[in-house]
């Protein structure tokens, strides 16, 4: 290596030369040029990352050795002995490359910038005195991401859910666009998810921001309307003239632990109940305690009224805090005290109370003599049946403290029978008229069950139609019940159960036998009563013609129906001469009746011959 090259390299060091130093570096082909004033040898780049965003950076900075002012450039030129064009190649210039302004993300520029608009919407009220409910809301517009939130300031005792109505989100304006700040102004309507909000005004910051930064012209603000119904419910605050302030400390020092005791009586619906009233002189408060006696049948509640000021008139809850209160000067033996609308009669007091009134008012409190009336005779009255369970089960809760199942009569269980009737439904629907039912009446419980035998091609499944239960008469309720009994069921009768009308057509042999054996309970099976109705209806001759002479063959039932059943089956017994069951009763006793009529005719003929 030649000493000339070493000397040249020694002169090319990255240090600033002093003014007037001799720097002789020929700019010839093959020689490498080095900027002697360059101190940053890092590779420059155009783009960088800041907070996750790509931002351009300035390559020529002061740290890279580029002169910042004209003075620095001239000092650099004078300190070099080589021509500037030869050393820098004619590239010296103060013109800096154009730079873009610094990039600021929207979440940084509009951070915590929220525009607030006051608006309202009308909520329709159904089945109410008010037609609509006017609800005031606050619309918050976030410039950071054009999101919108709707909140309703909570009001006391409003009875509706308030707070955030629509959480922060971008709200669609139509199928393609979203709401922007250009859609908001005073006096305009905006619709969010089918609910229309009317914007009245905005706050001062929002108005200034839209006018200065967004160059928007705002309409005149509108006043917020007032709900007439809610304003009518607002009660004026009661104002009372200021009373002279009492010296509580002086009162405490004079009357601490001084309590007036009165013995009172309250007439609670004919029962005289004894109470003790304590009046505290230190704060003019009253306390009422009940005097309990052994086996009085009441809960041992110690206080009827806790220690508080006692109002003279009690109509509303506000009377407990506002109004006139009892003072110790208003209490006397024989007087009446209104304890929350209960009339207490003061009958006596203790010795301290009597001495206190004597010293302060010069009044003698004389005890009142009262005699309690004899207790009235209490008659047990049961509440009406509520419809839950059976009536016997509900009655047990009134007769016993510990519930017990109703007792069942063994003899009635032994004598129980089931009376079965064949019935059809009397309905206006044609398909129901062909349905047949078996109505079972359980004696002596007087409970009814209905079964529908399955029929082919009938359109119904059949089976159990009514569970075994008691059935109410039409027009009666569970509170005032009247139930069907076994005597209400007979062939040819009509019964209505649970809005379904049934016509009884026939019964089995056991029903006829049982009813005839108990004809005192079932009048339609009493042959003597039926004959009396036949005679009264003028059908006696027709009956004798149908019966015929003794020894004839039995007459079919249809012949009796044609002769005796003048009324249509199902007609009430009050208007028809006979019902079908009574005709069947005559039909079943035709042999006995034929012999009886023949014997009576023979006896009458004998008397005529004699």
Coordinates of C-alpha atoms in Angstrom, one line a residue, residues 326-538:
X326 CA -100.5 15.0 69.7
X327 CA -98.9 16.8 72.7
X328 CA -99.0 15.8 76.3
X329 CA -101.5 18.7 76.9
X330 CA -104.1 16.9 74.6
X331 CA -104.2 13.7 76.7
X332 CA -106.7 13.3 79.5
X333 CA -108.4 10.4 81.3
X334 CA -111.7 9.7 79.6
X335 CA -110.5 11.3 76.4
X336 CA -110.2 9.7 73.0
X337 CA -106.9 9.4 71.1
X338 CA -106.8 8.6 67.3
X339 CA -104.0 6.0 66.9
X340 CA -103.8 5.6 63.1
X341 CA -107.6 5.6 62.8
X342 CA -108.1 3.5 65.9
X343 CA -110.2 5.2 68.7
X344 CA -108.4 4.6 72.0
X345 CA -110.1 5.6 75.2
X346 CA -107.8 6.6 78.1
X347 CA -109.2 5.1 81.2
X348 CA -106.4 5.5 83.7
X349 CA -102.7 6.5 84.2
X350 CA -99.9 5.9 86.7
X351 CA -98.9 8.0 89.7
X352 CA -96.0 9.8 88.0
X353 CA -98.3 10.9 85.2
X354 CA -101.0 12.0 87.6
X355 CA -98.4 14.1 89.7
X356 CA -97.0 15.6 86.5
X357 CA -100.4 16.9 85.4
X358 CA -101.1 18.2 88.9
X359 CA -97.8 20.2 89.1
X360 CA -97.9 21.6 85.5
X361 CA -101.6 22.0 84.7
X362 CA -103.2 21.7 88.1
X363 CA -105.5 19.0 86.7
X364 CA -106.6 15.9 88.6
X365 CA -106.7 12.9 86.4
X366 CA -109.7 10.8 87.6
X367 CA -109.7 7.1 86.5
X368 CA -112.6 6.0 84.3
X369 CA -114.7 3.1 85.4
X370 CA -115.5 0.8 82.5
X371 CA -117.3 -2.6 82.6
X372 CA -116.6 -5.0 79.7
X373 CA -119.8 -6.4 78.1
X374 CA -120.3 -10.2 78.0
X375 CA -118.6 -11.8 75.0
X376 CA -121.0 -12.4 72.2
X377 CA -122.0 -15.9 71.2
X378 CA -119.9 -16.8 68.1
X379 CA -121.6 -18.8 65.5
X380 CA -119.5 -20.9 63.2
X381 CA -119.9 -19.8 59.6
X382 CA -118.1 -21.5 56.8
X383 CA -116.8 -19.6 53.8
X384 CA -118.3 -20.4 50.4
X385 CA -116.8 -23.2 48.4
X386 CA -113.8 -22.0 46.2
X387 CA -114.0 -24.7 43.6
X388 CA -110.7 -26.5 44.4
X389 CA -111.0 -30.2 45.2
X390 CA -114.2 -31.6 46.5
X391 CA -116.5 -29.6 48.9
X392 CA -115.9 -32.1 51.7
X393 CA -112.1 -31.7 51.4
X394 CA -112.4 -27.9 51.5
X395 CA -114.6 -28.1 54.6
X396 CA -112.0 -29.9 56.5
X397 CA -109.6 -26.9 56.4
X398 CA -112.3 -24.9 58.2
X399 CA -113.0 -27.6 60.9
X400 CA -109.5 -28.7 61.8
X401 CA -106.2 -27.0 62.3
X402 CA -104.3 -30.1 61.2
X403 CA -105.9 -31.2 57.9
X404 CA -107.6 -34.6 58.0
X405 CA -109.3 -36.5 55.2
X406 CA -113.1 -36.5 55.3
X407 CA -114.6 -39.5 57.0
X408 CA -116.5 -41.9 54.8
X409 CA -119.7 -43.6 55.9
X410 CA -119.3 -47.3 55.8
X411 CA -123.0 -48.0 55.3
X412 CA -123.2 -45.7 52.3
X413 CA -120.2 -47.4 50.8
X414 CA -121.9 -50.8 51.2
X415 CA -125.2 -49.6 49.7
X416 CA -123.5 -47.8 46.8
X417 CA -125.0 -48.5 43.4
X418 CA -124.4 -47.4 39.8
X419 CA -127.4 -46.3 37.7
X420 CA -126.6 -46.5 34.0
X421 CA -128.6 -44.6 31.3
X422 CA -128.2 -44.6 27.5
X423 CA -128.2 -41.1 26.1
X424 CA -127.6 -39.2 23.0
X425 CA -126.2 -35.7 22.6
X426 CA -128.8 -33.0 21.7
X427 CA -126.5 -30.8 19.6
X428 CA -127.0 -28.5 16.6
X429 CA -124.1 -30.3 14.9
X430 CA -125.3 -33.2 12.7
X431 CA -122.3 -35.4 13.4
X432 CA -122.9 -35.2 17.2
X433 CA -126.5 -36.4 17.0
X434 CA -125.4 -40.0 16.2
X435 CA -123.1 -40.3 19.2
X436 CA -124.3 -42.5 22.0
X437 CA -123.2 -42.3 25.6
X438 CA -123.5 -44.3 28.8
X439 CA -124.2 -42.0 31.8
X440 CA -123.4 -43.6 35.1
X441 CA -124.9 -42.1 38.3
X442 CA -123.2 -43.2 41.5
X443 CA -125.6 -43.5 44.4
X444 CA -125.5 -42.3 47.2
X445 CA -122.5 -40.0 46.3
X446 CA -124.5 -38.4 43.6
X447 CA -121.5 -38.3 41.3
X448 CA -121.7 -38.7 37.6
X449 CA -119.4 -40.2 35.0
X450 CA -119.9 -40.5 31.2
X451 CA -118.5 -43.1 28.8
X452 CA -118.8 -43.1 25.0
X453 CA -118.7 -46.5 23.5
X454 CA -116.5 -46.6 20.3
X455 CA -118.5 -46.7 17.0
X456 CA -117.2 -47.6 13.6
X457 CA -117.1 -44.8 11.0
X458 CA -118.4 -42.3 13.5
X459 CA -115.5 -39.9 13.4
X460 CA -114.9 -40.0 17.2
X461 CA -112.5 -42.1 19.2
X462 CA -114.8 -42.8 22.1
X463 CA -113.8 -43.6 25.6
X464 CA -114.1 -41.7 28.8
X465 CA -116.0 -38.5 28.3
X466 CA -116.4 -37.2 31.9
X467 CA -114.4 -38.3 35.0
X468 CA -116.4 -39.3 38.0
X469 CA -117.3 -36.0 39.7
X470 CA -120.2 -33.9 40.9
X471 CA -121.9 -31.9 38.2
X472 CA -123.4 -28.4 38.8
X473 CA -126.9 -27.5 37.7
X474 CA -126.9 -25.0 34.8
X475 CA -126.9 -21.4 36.2
X476 CA -125.1 -22.2 39.5
X477 CA -121.5 -21.5 40.4
X478 CA -118.9 -23.1 42.8
X479 CA -119.5 -20.4 45.3
X480 CA -123.3 -21.1 45.4
X481 CA -123.5 -24.7 44.2
X482 CA -126.3 -27.0 43.4
X483 CA -125.5 -30.4 42.1
X484 CA -127.3 -33.1 40.1
X485 CA -128.7 -35.9 42.2
X486 CA -129.9 -39.4 41.2
X487 CA -133.5 -38.3 41.2
X488 CA -132.8 -35.8 38.4
X489 CA -132.0 -38.7 36.0
X490 CA -134.9 -40.6 34.4
X491 CA -135.6 -42.0 30.9
X492 CA -137.0 -39.3 28.7
X493 CA -135.4 -36.6 30.7
X494 CA -132.9 -34.0 29.5
X495 CA -129.7 -33.0 31.5
X496 CA -127.1 -30.3 30.7
X497 CA -123.6 -31.0 31.9
X498 CA -120.7 -28.6 31.2
X499 CA -122.5 -27.0 28.2
X500 CA -123.5 -30.3 26.7
X501 CA -127.1 -31.4 26.6
X502 CA -127.9 -35.1 26.8
X503 CA -131.3 -36.8 26.2
X504 CA -131.8 -40.0 28.2
X505 CA -133.3 -42.8 26.0
X506 CA -133.1 -45.9 28.1
X507 CA -131.7 -47.6 31.2
X508 CA -130.8 -51.1 32.2
X509 CA -133.0 -53.4 34.2
X510 CA -131.2 -52.7 37.5
X511 CA -132.1 -49.0 37.2
X512 CA -135.8 -49.7 36.9
X513 CA -135.7 -52.3 39.7
X514 CA -133.8 -50.0 42.1
X515 CA -136.1 -47.0 41.4
X516 CA -139.3 -49.0 41.9
X517 CA -137.9 -50.3 45.1
X518 CA -137.2 -46.7 46.3
X519 CA -140.2 -45.1 44.7
X520 CA -140.4 -42.5 47.5
X521 CA -137.1 -41.0 46.2
X522 CA -137.9 -41.5 42.5
X523 CA -141.5 -40.3 41.7
X524 CA -141.3 -41.4 38.1
X525 CA -141.1 -45.1 39.3
X526 CA -144.1 -44.8 41.7
X527 CA -147.0 -46.5 39.9
X528 CA -149.7 -45.0 42.1
X529 CA -148.4 -41.5 41.4
X530 CA -148.2 -42.2 37.7
X531 CA -151.8 -43.5 37.7
X532 CA -152.9 -40.3 39.4
X533 CA -151.3 -38.3 36.6
X534 CA -153.0 -40.5 34.0
X535 CA -156.4 -39.9 35.6
X536 CA -155.7 -36.1 35.9
X537 CA -154.7 -36.0 32.2
X538 CA -157.9 -37.7 31.1

